[in-house]
Every structure is written in C-alpha cells, then in structure tokens.
Amino acid sequence: MPDAILVLNAGSSSLKFTAFALGEDLSPIVSGLAEELSGTARFRAKNAAGEVVGEHAWSDDPPGHDGALAFLFAWLREHVPGMTVRAVGHRVVHGGATYAAPVRIDADLIAALEALVPLAPLHQPHNLLPIRLLAEKRPDLPQVACFDTAFHRTAPDLAQAFALPAEITARGVRRYGFHGLSYEYIARTLPQLDPRAAAGRTIVLHLGNGASACALLGGRSIASTMGFTAVDGLMMGTRTGALDPGVVLYLMDELGMDARAIEDVLYRRSGLLGVSGLSSDMRVLLASEDPAARFAVELFCYRIVREVGSLVAALEGLDALVFTAGIGENAAPIRAKVCAPLAWLGVALDEAANEGRGLRRISTEASRVAVWVVPTDEERMIARHVRELLSL
Ligand code: AMP
C-alpha cells in the first residue's frame, strides 16, 4: 500500500474524506464520510470502484468532529493496512484577501484563519475544527489549507469591489468569490481538452446544491457570481442568490425579522426549495408536474442565463461554456434550457451529446462557442496542491 495524501472537508455536521495514493496520477484509494455528527452519527467508506468497504453507526453519544476524526484514523489504520498518511489537505472556505494560494498550516495560520470567521461564520469554524485537532494530536503530520476563495484573487480590483463607503470596504467587505477549487480544477483540465477555451474566454457553471459561475480569461478568474458570501449570484438549492438588498430592510422593518431569522430565509428556506415549496433536489423538481416546481426550474435557468450575459460582458466575448457539479454534470434538461437562449452568442447544443454521460463536448461541430461537461474534482485539486506545496 503506497503513501497517501488525506483530503478532509469538514462541514457543520459532517466530515468527508478521500485518501489519494501519492504518485503522478493521485489515484483515490478510499473515500467516504461521517455525517450527523451531533445526532444519529454514521460512517461509510467506499473503495475506488465505489463499493462500500466500511460502515459504522454510533449507538451511544454522538462523536462530534473530534470522535469522528479519531475514528477515521483508527479505521484507516485497521482497514487500509500499510498505508501511511504523509500529509493532510483541508478545504477551507475563506482565505480572505490575503491568501491567494494554499498554505502550510502552523499556529500563526490557524490564528489568522480564526480571525476570518466573521467573514464565513457558517462554514469557517467547522473547517478549522479538524485542523486544530490534528495540530494538537499529530503535530508531526504536515497540514495544508486550500481555500475556496483563493482562485478568485486574480480578478481585477473592479470585479472585487462593492460601491460602498471606503471605511466599510476597508473592513474587508468586498467580493471574494467561492467554489475556487472547483474552478481551478476545471481551468487545469481545459488545456488538454480544448486549447482555445483554455487560452481564451470561458464561463464555468458550477451547478450543485450551491451554485455559481466564473469567467475565466486564459485560465484565470476575472469575475464570479458569488460575492462577499456564498449566498450571492445564482439561485441555489436553498439559497436566494442575488437579491435586492432592500428586501433585507423590508424583512427587518415590516416583518420584524432579526439577523438570524433573515439568515434562515436567505440560506435555508429559499432557492429551489423555497420557490417550489417541494424540494431543493433538482431530480425531484424535474420529475414533478407541479407548476410551482416547474417555475422554480425555469427561474433557476433564467437566473443562469442572465448571469452568463453579465460574465460575457466582463470577458468581452465567449469561446466556451463548461457545465459542472451535480446538476451541471447530470441534468441534461437544465443544460438544454440554459443553452437555448444563448443561441445568439453562437451556442449550438448537440442534443444527443447532451443526453450522454461523463466528460464530453456537447455542442455541435459548427457551434461558435464550445460547450463542455467536465466533472469537477475538488478533492483531487486539494491533493495536487498538497503534493506541490510539500514537494511530495
Ligand atoms: P452537488 O452539490 O454538486 O452534489 O449537487 C447536488 C445537486 O445535483 C442536487 O440538486 C441534485 O438533485 C443534483 N443532481 C444530481 N444528480 C442529478 C441528476 N441525475 N439529474 C438532475 N439533478 C441531479
């Protein structure tokens, strides 16, 4: 069993992991997650072929992140014998204005990342938990933080600014952008697929539970739809996307809502779920005859088309469009609904290719804009960063 890089992605109640074999192609050895860590906690692991190779349910006290991490390391020792974890890479949502690249973790960095918690209070504290735990229990094990914001630090100042008073901007209130590890993975994949797209003007649509779009110029981010937080931009599973800020004032003044109640509306009760009144899951909505479900799907696609228009303007043209993440990779009807109104830009979808699976071009030969489906792999992107940064 080879040496490995372990990639961790800690959410509010879950801990996802993938162990990659150290080597040129970083092949995955085992991956999985521990979820509902404060409730009826469960663990499940799969091998590279997708077969379940480990399951566990906690019957007594919930393990929390602490217990889940200890369980994971013990499980790996027992079930993947001979594998040595040489380093750990973490997905960290916020690197602020400072971190434009992955960084090796030490006590100073942990303190700096804790100072960024106010910028991402719903995610950053959970990302930092396993980092702190491992720094304490396994100080010998190198750790690397990879940020969802870092890839967007190449965007021009104009694209990162709000028209706010300077003293508020100075507090760090600016557009950061997210899903950066996904965009970086796509940007690094494009040169082998489509040199024109890689060197030119490409819009990547990351359409998952969270959704955003990014304008790539020569493989670098020049604009994206998420802003100060991951609630801006496109409509999402349960998040609003871009909203007139006046609505927030209305919710406060007229409905008497406080910050937490508004947060609940913006992050957890809106988007596909809120508009359909049915589900945040695109599969459920696409299978439904309910007019509200259909409207939610139409609004999701309309908002994408509107934002693509804005990003095309920032790019001053368009050479390629890339669909990725759960909806982008799997939902042919959504891709068709997004591409049809973009015909004026030179987008022509190949309907048979659109119905296929996996990495492929889905535009016709004659299409002026190349349209691709590229499965994203944020975990592998993190593993690559760890290998590069630590020269493993
Ligand atoms: P992600 O956050 O990238 O895991 O994406 C989750 C979203 O992808 C959910 O809305 C799922 O409903 C959606 N999704 C996954 N598979 C499909 C599919 N075959 N058709 C439509 N939507 C899908």
CSV table of C-alpha atoms and ligand atoms in Angstrom, one decimal:
chain,number,residue,atom,x,y,z
A,1,MET,CA,0.0,0.0,0.0
A,2,PRO,CA,1.5,3.4,-1.0
A,3,ASP,CA,1.9,6.5,1.0
A,4,ALA,CA,-1.2,8.8,0.8
A,5,ILE,CA,-2.4,12.3,1.0
A,6,LEU,CA,-5.6,12.5,3.0
A,7,VAL,CA,-8.1,15.2,2.0
A,8,LEU,CA,-10.6,16.4,4.6
A,9,ASN,CA,-13.7,18.6,4.1
A,10,ALA,CA,-15.4,19.4,7.4
A,11,GLY,CA,-18.9,20.7,7.3
A,12,SER,CA,-21.2,21.8,10.1
A,13,SER,CA,-22.3,18.2,10.9
A,14,SER,CA,-20.1,16.1,8.6
A,15,LEU,CA,-16.6,15.1,7.8
A,16,LYS,CA,-15.8,14.0,4.2
A,17,PHE,CA,-12.5,12.3,3.4
A,18,THR,CA,-10.6,10.9,0.4
A,19,ALA,CA,-7.2,9.2,0.6
A,20,PHE,CA,-5.1,9.6,-2.6
A,21,ALA,CA,-2.1,7.4,-3.4
A,22,LEU,CA,1.0,9.6,-3.7
A,23,GLY,CA,2.1,9.3,-7.3
A,24,GLU,CA,1.7,11.0,-10.7
A,25,ASP,CA,-2.0,10.4,-11.1
A,26,LEU,CA,-3.0,10.6,-7.4
A,27,SER,CA,-5.5,7.7,-7.7
A,28,PRO,CA,-8.1,7.6,-5.0
A,29,ILE,CA,-7.7,4.7,-2.5
A,30,VAL,CA,-10.7,5.1,-0.3
A,31,SER,CA,-13.2,7.9,0.4
A,32,GLY,CA,-16.3,8.5,2.4
A,33,LEU,CA,-17.9,10.5,5.2
A,34,ALA,CA,-19.1,10.6,8.7
A,35,GLU,CA,-22.3,12.5,9.0
A,36,GLU,CA,-24.9,13.8,11.5
A,37,LEU,CA,-22.0,14.1,14.0
A,38,SER,CA,-24.2,15.7,16.6
A,39,GLY,CA,-27.1,13.3,16.2
A,40,THR,CA,-27.5,9.8,14.9
A,41,ALA,CA,-24.0,9.7,13.5
A,42,ARG,CA,-22.9,7.3,10.8
A,43,PHE,CA,-19.7,6.5,8.9
A,44,ARG,CA,-19.4,5.0,5.5
A,45,ALA,CA,-16.3,4.4,3.3
A,46,LYS,CA,-16.0,3.3,-0.3
A,47,ASN,CA,-13.1,2.0,-2.4
A,48,ALA,CA,-12.1,3.4,-5.8
A,49,ALA,CA,-14.6,1.2,-7.5
A,50,GLY,CA,-17.4,2.7,-5.4
A,51,GLU,CA,-18.0,-0.4,-3.4
A,52,VAL,CA,-18.8,0.1,0.3
A,53,VAL,CA,-15.9,-1.2,2.3
A,54,GLY,CA,-16.8,0.2,5.8
A,55,GLU,CA,-19.8,1.2,7.7
A,56,HIS,CA,-20.4,2.2,11.3
A,57,ALA,CA,-23.2,3.7,13.4
A,58,TRP,CA,-22.6,5.3,16.7
A,59,SER,CA,-25.2,4.0,19.1
A,60,ASP,CA,-24.3,5.9,22.3
A,61,ASP,CA,-23.1,9.5,22.5
A,62,PRO,CA,-22.7,11.4,19.2
A,63,PRO,CA,-18.9,11.5,18.4
A,64,GLY,CA,-18.7,15.2,17.2
A,65,HIS,CA,-15.9,16.1,14.8
A,66,ASP,CA,-13.3,15.1,17.5
A,67,GLY,CA,-14.6,11.5,17.8
A,68,ALA,CA,-15.2,11.2,14.0
A,69,LEU,CA,-11.6,12.2,13.2
A,70,ALA,CA,-10.2,9.7,15.8
A,71,PHE,CA,-12.5,7.0,14.4
A,72,LEU,CA,-11.4,7.8,10.8
A,73,PHE,CA,-7.6,7.5,11.6
A,74,ALA,CA,-8.2,4.2,13.5
A,75,TRP,CA,-10.4,2.9,10.7
A,76,LEU,CA,-7.8,3.7,8.1
A,77,ARG,CA,-5.0,2.0,10.2
A,78,GLU,CA,-7.1,-1.1,10.5
A,79,HIS,CA,-8.7,-1.4,7.1
A,80,VAL,CA,-6.1,0.1,4.8
A,81,PRO,CA,-3.1,-1.6,6.3
A,82,GLY,CA,0.3,-0.4,5.3
A,83,MET,CA,-1.0,3.0,4.0
A,84,THR,CA,0.9,5.9,5.6
A,85,VAL,CA,-0.8,9.3,5.6
A,86,ARG,CA,2.1,11.6,4.7
A,87,ALA,CA,0.1,14.8,4.8
A,88,VAL,CA,-3.5,16.2,5.2
A,89,GLY,CA,-5.1,18.8,2.9
A,90,HIS,CA,-8.2,20.7,4.1
A,91,ARG,CA,-10.8,22.5,2.3
A,92,VAL,CA,-11.2,25.9,3.9
A,93,VAL,CA,-13.9,28.2,2.7
A,94,HIS,CA,-12.3,31.5,3.4
A,95,GLY,CA,-8.7,32.8,2.9
A,96,GLY,CA,-9.7,36.4,3.0
A,97,ALA,CA,-7.9,39.0,0.8
A,98,THR,CA,-4.5,37.6,1.9
A,99,TYR,CA,-4.4,34.0,0.8
A,100,ALA,CA,-4.3,33.6,-3.0
A,101,ALA,CA,-2.8,30.1,-2.8
A,102,PRO,CA,-2.7,27.1,-0.5
A,103,VAL,CA,-0.6,27.4,2.7
A,104,ARG,CA,1.1,25.0,5.1
A,105,ILE,CA,-0.6,25.2,8.4
A,106,ASP,CA,1.1,26.3,11.6
A,107,ALA,CA,-0.1,28.1,14.8
A,108,ASP,CA,0.1,31.5,13.2
A,109,LEU,CA,-2.0,30.4,10.2
A,110,ILE,CA,-4.7,28.9,12.5
A,111,ALA,CA,-4.9,32.2,14.3
A,112,ALA,CA,-5.2,34.1,11.0
A,113,LEU,CA,-7.9,31.8,9.8
A,114,GLU,CA,-9.8,32.2,13.0
A,115,ALA,CA,-9.8,35.9,12.5
A,116,LEU,CA,-11.7,35.3,9.2
A,117,VAL,CA,-14.6,33.5,11.0
A,118,PRO,CA,-16.8,36.7,10.8
A,119,LEU,CA,-16.5,36.5,7.0
A,120,ALA,CA,-17.9,33.0,6.9
A,121,PRO,CA,-19.5,32.2,10.2
A,122,LEU,CA,-21.5,29.3,8.9
A,123,HIS,CA,-18.5,27.4,7.5
A,124,GLN,CA,-15.1,28.6,8.7
A,125,PRO,CA,-15.4,27.3,12.3
A,126,HIS,CA,-16.2,23.8,11.1
A,127,ASN,CA,-13.3,23.8,8.6
A,128,LEU,CA,-10.9,24.8,11.4
A,129,LEU,CA,-12.0,22.1,13.8
A,130,PRO,CA,-10.1,19.1,12.3
A,131,ILE,CA,-7.1,21.4,11.6
A,132,ARG,CA,-6.9,22.3,15.3
A,133,LEU,CA,-7.4,18.8,16.4
A,134,LEU,CA,-4.7,17.3,14.2
A,135,ALA,CA,-2.3,20.1,15.0
A,136,GLU,CA,-2.7,19.1,18.7
A,137,LYS,CA,-2.8,15.3,18.4
A,138,ARG,CA,-0.5,14.8,15.3
A,139,PRO,CA,1.9,17.8,15.3
A,140,ASP,CA,4.3,15.6,13.1
A,141,LEU,CA,1.8,15.4,10.3
A,142,PRO,CA,2.0,18.3,7.8
A,143,GLN,CA,-1.3,20.0,7.0
A,144,VAL,CA,-2.2,22.3,4.2
A,145,ALA,CA,-5.2,24.7,3.9
A,146,CYS,CA,-6.7,25.1,0.5
A,147,PHE,CA,-9.2,28.0,0.1
A,148,ASP,CA,-12.4,28.3,-1.9
A,149,THR,CA,-11.7,32.0,-2.3
A,150,ALA,CA,-8.0,31.8,-3.4
A,151,PHE,CA,-8.6,31.2,-7.1
A,152,HIS,CA,-10.5,34.5,-7.5
A,153,ARG,CA,-7.8,36.7,-6.1
A,154,THR,CA,-6.6,37.2,-9.7
A,155,ALA,CA,-9.8,39.1,-10.5
A,156,PRO,CA,-9.3,42.8,-11.2
A,157,ASP,CA,-10.0,45.3,-8.3
A,158,LEU,CA,-13.1,46.5,-10.2
A,159,ALA,CA,-14.5,42.9,-10.1
A,160,GLN,CA,-13.9,42.6,-6.4
A,161,ALA,CA,-15.3,46.0,-5.3
A,162,PHE,CA,-18.7,47.0,-3.9
A,163,ALA,CA,-19.9,50.6,-4.3
A,164,LEU,CA,-19.8,51.1,-0.5
A,165,PRO,CA,-18.2,53.8,1.6
A,166,ALA,CA,-14.4,53.3,1.7
A,167,GLU,CA,-14.4,52.7,5.5
A,168,ILE,CA,-16.7,49.8,5.1
A,169,THR,CA,-14.7,48.4,2.2
A,170,ALA,CA,-11.6,48.7,4.4
A,171,ARG,CA,-13.1,46.2,6.9
A,172,GLY,CA,-12.9,43.5,4.1
A,173,VAL,CA,-16.4,44.0,2.7
A,174,ARG,CA,-15.7,43.1,-0.9
A,175,ARG,CA,-16.4,40.3,-3.4
A,176,TYR,CA,-14.3,37.2,-2.6
A,177,GLY,CA,-16.0,34.5,-4.8
A,178,PHE,CA,-16.2,30.8,-3.9
A,179,HIS,CA,-16.0,27.3,-5.4
A,180,GLY,CA,-12.5,28.3,-6.3
A,181,LEU,CA,-11.1,24.7,-6.0
A,182,SER,CA,-13.7,23.5,-8.5
A,183,TYR,CA,-12.9,26.3,-11.0
A,184,GLU,CA,-9.2,25.7,-10.6
A,185,TYR,CA,-9.6,22.0,-11.3
A,186,ILE,CA,-11.6,22.8,-14.5
A,187,ALA,CA,-9.0,25.5,-15.5
A,188,ARG,CA,-6.2,22.9,-15.2
A,189,THR,CA,-8.2,20.3,-17.2
A,190,LEU,CA,-9.1,22.6,-20.1
A,191,PRO,CA,-5.7,22.8,-21.8
A,192,GLN,CA,-5.8,19.0,-22.6
A,193,LEU,CA,-9.5,19.2,-23.7
A,194,ASP,CA,-9.8,22.5,-25.6
A,195,PRO,CA,-6.7,24.7,-26.0
A,196,ARG,CA,-8.8,27.5,-27.5
A,197,ALA,CA,-11.1,27.5,-24.4
A,198,ALA,CA,-8.1,27.3,-22.1
A,199,ALA,CA,-6.3,30.2,-23.6
A,200,GLY,CA,-9.5,32.2,-24.3
A,201,ARG,CA,-12.8,33.3,-22.7
A,202,THR,CA,-14.6,30.6,-20.8
A,203,ILE,CA,-17.5,30.6,-18.4
A,204,VAL,CA,-17.8,27.7,-16.0
A,205,LEU,CA,-21.1,27.0,-14.4
A,206,HIS,CA,-20.7,25.1,-11.1
A,207,LEU,CA,-24.3,24.0,-10.6
A,208,GLY,CA,-24.7,21.9,-7.4
A,209,ASN,CA,-26.6,22.4,-4.2
A,210,GLY,CA,-24.5,25.6,-4.1
A,211,ALA,CA,-24.3,27.2,-7.5
A,212,SER,CA,-22.1,29.9,-9.0
A,213,ALA,CA,-20.5,30.9,-12.3
A,214,CYS,CA,-17.0,32.0,-13.1
A,215,ALA,CA,-15.4,33.9,-16.0
A,216,LEU,CA,-12.0,32.5,-16.9
A,217,LEU,CA,-9.7,34.5,-19.1
A,218,GLY,CA,-6.7,32.4,-20.1
A,219,GLY,CA,-7.5,30.1,-17.2
A,220,ARG,CA,-7.6,32.8,-14.6
A,221,SER,CA,-10.7,34.0,-12.8
A,222,ILE,CA,-11.6,37.5,-13.7
A,223,ALA,CA,-15.2,37.6,-12.3
A,224,SER,CA,-17.6,35.3,-10.5
A,225,THR,CA,-21.2,35.4,-9.3
A,226,MET,CA,-20.6,34.8,-5.6
A,227,GLY,CA,-19.6,37.8,-3.7
A,228,PHE,CA,-18.9,38.7,0.0
A,229,THR,CA,-20.7,35.4,0.9
A,230,ALA,CA,-21.8,32.3,-0.9
A,231,VAL,CA,-25.4,33.5,-1.0
A,232,ASP,CA,-24.9,35.9,-3.9
A,233,GLY,CA,-25.3,35.3,-7.6
A,234,LEU,CA,-27.2,32.3,-8.9
A,235,MET,CA,-30.4,30.7,-7.4
A,236,MET,CA,-29.4,27.6,-5.4
A,237,GLY,CA,-30.8,24.6,-3.7
A,238,THR,CA,-31.9,26.6,-0.6
A,239,ARG,CA,-30.2,30.0,-1.1
A,240,THR,CA,-31.7,33.0,-2.8
A,241,GLY,CA,-28.8,34.1,-4.9
A,242,ALA,CA,-28.6,37.8,-5.8
A,243,LEU,CA,-31.3,39.8,-4.0
A,244,ASP,CA,-32.1,43.5,-3.9
A,245,PRO,CA,-30.6,44.5,-0.5
A,246,GLY,CA,-33.8,46.5,0.0
A,247,VAL,CA,-35.6,43.2,0.6
A,248,VAL,CA,-33.5,42.6,3.7
A,249,LEU,CA,-34.5,46.0,5.1
A,250,TYR,CA,-38.1,45.2,4.4
A,251,LEU,CA,-37.9,41.9,6.2
A,252,MET,CA,-36.4,43.8,9.2
A,253,ASP,CA,-38.8,46.7,9.2
A,254,GLU,CA,-42.1,45.2,8.1
A,255,LEU,CA,-41.8,41.6,9.2
A,256,GLY,CA,-39.7,42.2,12.4
A,257,MET,CA,-37.1,39.6,11.5
A,258,ASP,CA,-33.7,39.7,13.2
A,259,ALA,CA,-30.4,38.7,11.6
A,260,ARG,CA,-30.7,35.0,12.4
A,261,ALA,CA,-34.3,34.8,11.0
A,262,ILE,CA,-33.2,36.6,7.8
A,263,GLU,CA,-30.1,34.3,7.6
A,264,ASP,CA,-32.5,31.3,7.8
A,265,VAL,CA,-34.6,32.7,4.9
A,266,LEU,CA,-31.6,33.6,2.7
A,267,TYR,CA,-29.6,30.4,3.2
A,268,ARG,CA,-32.0,27.6,4.1
A,269,ARG,CA,-35.6,28.4,3.1
A,270,SER,CA,-35.2,30.0,-0.4
A,271,GLY,CA,-33.9,28.9,-3.8
A,272,LEU,CA,-35.3,25.8,-5.4
A,273,LEU,CA,-36.8,24.7,-2.1
A,274,GLY,CA,-38.5,28.0,-1.3
A,275,VAL,CA,-39.8,28.7,-4.7
A,276,SER,CA,-41.1,25.2,-5.4
A,277,GLY,CA,-42.3,24.6,-1.9
A,278,LEU,CA,-41.4,21.0,-2.6
A,279,SER,CA,-37.7,20.2,-2.6
A,280,SER,CA,-34.2,21.5,-3.1
A,281,ASP,CA,-33.3,18.4,-5.1
A,282,MET,CA,-33.2,19.1,-8.8
A,283,ARG,CA,-34.1,15.4,-9.6
A,284,VAL,CA,-37.4,15.7,-7.6
A,285,LEU,CA,-38.3,19.0,-9.3
A,286,LEU,CA,-37.5,17.7,-12.8
A,287,ALA,CA,-39.8,14.7,-12.2
A,288,SER,CA,-42.6,16.9,-10.8
A,289,GLU,CA,-45.7,18.1,-12.7
A,290,ASP,CA,-46.4,20.7,-10.0
A,291,PRO,CA,-46.5,24.2,-11.6
A,292,ALA,CA,-44.5,25.7,-8.7
A,293,ALA,CA,-41.8,23.1,-9.2
A,294,ARG,CA,-41.7,23.9,-12.9
A,295,PHE,CA,-41.5,27.6,-12.1
A,296,ALA,CA,-38.6,27.0,-9.8
A,297,VAL,CA,-36.7,25.1,-12.5
A,298,GLU,CA,-37.4,27.9,-15.0
A,299,LEU,CA,-36.3,30.6,-12.6
A,300,PHE,CA,-33.1,28.6,-11.8
A,301,CYS,CA,-32.3,28.5,-15.6
A,302,TYR,CA,-33.3,32.1,-16.2
A,303,ARG,CA,-31.0,33.4,-13.5
A,304,ILE,CA,-28.1,31.4,-15.0
A,305,VAL,CA,-28.8,32.9,-18.5
A,306,ARG,CA,-28.9,36.5,-17.0
A,307,GLU,CA,-25.6,36.0,-15.1
A,308,VAL,CA,-23.9,34.4,-18.2
A,309,GLY,CA,-24.8,37.6,-20.0
A,310,SER,CA,-23.0,39.7,-17.4
A,311,LEU,CA,-19.9,37.5,-17.4
A,312,VAL,CA,-19.8,37.5,-21.2
A,313,ALA,CA,-19.7,41.3,-21.0
A,314,ALA,CA,-16.8,41.2,-18.5
A,315,LEU,CA,-15.0,38.8,-20.8
A,316,GLU,CA,-15.9,40.8,-23.9
A,317,GLY,CA,-16.9,37.6,-25.7
A,318,LEU,CA,-17.2,33.9,-25.3
A,319,ASP,CA,-15.2,30.9,-26.6
A,320,ALA,CA,-16.5,28.1,-24.3
A,321,LEU,CA,-19.1,27.2,-21.7
A,322,VAL,CA,-18.5,24.5,-19.2
A,323,PHE,CA,-21.1,22.7,-17.0
A,324,THR,CA,-20.0,21.0,-13.8
A,325,ALA,CA,-21.1,19.8,-10.3
A,326,GLY,CA,-24.2,17.7,-9.5
A,327,ILE,CA,-26.8,19.5,-11.7
A,328,GLY,CA,-24.3,20.7,-14.3
A,329,GLU,CA,-22.9,17.2,-14.9
A,330,ASN,CA,-26.1,15.2,-14.7
A,331,ALA,CA,-29.2,17.3,-15.6
A,332,ALA,CA,-29.5,17.3,-19.4
A,333,PRO,CA,-32.8,19.3,-19.4
A,334,ILE,CA,-31.2,22.1,-17.4
A,335,ARG,CA,-28.2,22.3,-19.8
A,336,ALA,CA,-30.7,22.5,-22.7
A,337,LYS,CA,-32.8,25.2,-21.0
A,338,VAL,CA,-29.6,27.3,-20.3
A,339,CYS,CA,-28.1,26.8,-23.8
A,340,ALA,CA,-31.3,27.6,-25.9
A,341,PRO,CA,-31.5,31.3,-25.0
A,342,LEU,CA,-27.7,31.7,-25.6
A,343,ALA,CA,-28.0,30.8,-29.3
A,344,TRP,CA,-27.5,34.5,-30.2
A,345,LEU,CA,-24.0,34.1,-28.7
A,346,GLY,CA,-23.2,31.2,-31.0
A,347,VAL,CA,-24.1,28.4,-28.7
A,348,ALA,CA,-25.5,25.3,-30.5
A,349,LEU,CA,-26.2,22.2,-28.4
A,350,ASP,CA,-25.8,18.7,-29.8
A,351,GLU,CA,-28.9,17.1,-28.4
A,352,ALA,CA,-27.5,13.5,-28.5
A,353,ALA,CA,-24.2,14.5,-26.8
A,354,ASN,CA,-26.2,16.4,-24.2
A,355,GLU,CA,-28.0,13.2,-23.2
A,356,GLY,CA,-24.7,11.3,-22.8
A,357,ARG,CA,-22.6,10.8,-19.7
A,358,GLY,CA,-19.2,11.8,-18.4
A,359,LEU,CA,-16.6,14.3,-19.7
A,360,ARG,CA,-17.5,15.3,-23.3
A,361,ARG,CA,-18.2,18.2,-25.7
A,362,ILE,CA,-21.9,18.7,-26.0
A,363,SER,CA,-22.0,21.4,-28.7
A,364,THR,CA,-22.3,20.8,-32.4
A,365,GLU,CA,-19.2,20.9,-34.7
A,366,ALA,CA,-20.5,24.2,-36.1
A,367,SER,CA,-21.1,25.8,-32.7
A,368,ARG,CA,-19.1,29.0,-32.4
A,369,VAL,CA,-19.0,28.5,-28.6
A,370,ALA,CA,-17.7,25.1,-27.5
A,371,VAL,CA,-19.9,23.6,-24.7
A,372,TRP,CA,-18.4,21.0,-22.4
A,373,VAL,CA,-19.5,18.9,-19.5
A,374,VAL,CA,-16.5,18.4,-17.2
A,375,PRO,CA,-16.9,16.5,-13.9
A,376,THR,CA,-15.2,18.5,-11.2
A,377,ASP,CA,-13.0,17.1,-8.5
A,378,GLU,CA,-12.3,19.5,-5.7
A,379,GLU,CA,-10.7,16.8,-3.5
A,380,ARG,CA,-8.2,15.9,-6.2
A,381,MET,CA,-7.4,19.6,-6.7
A,382,ILE,CA,-6.6,19.8,-2.9
A,383,ALA,CA,-4.4,16.6,-3.1
A,384,ARG,CA,-2.5,18.2,-6.1
A,385,HIS,CA,-1.9,21.3,-4.1
A,386,VAL,CA,-0.6,19.4,-1.1
A,387,ARG,CA,1.7,17.4,-3.3
A,388,GLU,CA,3.0,20.5,-5.0
A,389,LEU,CA,3.4,22.7,-1.9
A,390,LEU,CA,5.1,20.0,0.2
A,391,SER,CA,7.1,18.6,-2.8
A,392,LEU,CA,5.9,15.0,-2.0
B,1,AMP,P1,-23.7,18.7,-5.6
B,1,AMP,O1,-23.9,19.8,-4.6
B,1,AMP,O2,-22.7,19.1,-6.7
B,1,AMP,O3,-23.5,17.4,-5.1
B,1,AMP,O4,-25.1,18.7,-6.5
B,1,AMP,C1,-26.3,18.3,-5.9
B,1,AMP,C2,-27.4,18.6,-6.8
B,1,AMP,O5,-27.2,17.8,-8.0
B,1,AMP,C3,-28.8,18.3,-6.3
B,1,AMP,O6,-29.7,19.3,-6.6
B,1,AMP,C4,-29.2,17.1,-7.1
B,1,AMP,O7,-30.6,17.0,-7.3
B,1,AMP,C5,-28.5,17.3,-8.4
B,1,AMP,N1,-28.4,16.1,-9.2
B,1,AMP,C6,-27.6,15.0,-9.0
B,1,AMP,N2,-27.8,14.1,-10.0
B,1,AMP,C7,-28.8,14.6,-10.8
B,1,AMP,C8,-29.5,14.1,-12.0
B,1,AMP,N3,-29.2,12.9,-12.5
B,1,AMP,N4,-30.4,14.9,-12.5
B,1,AMP,C9,-30.7,16.1,-12.0
B,1,AMP,N5,-30.1,16.6,-10.9
B,1,AMP,C10,-29.1,15.9,-10.3
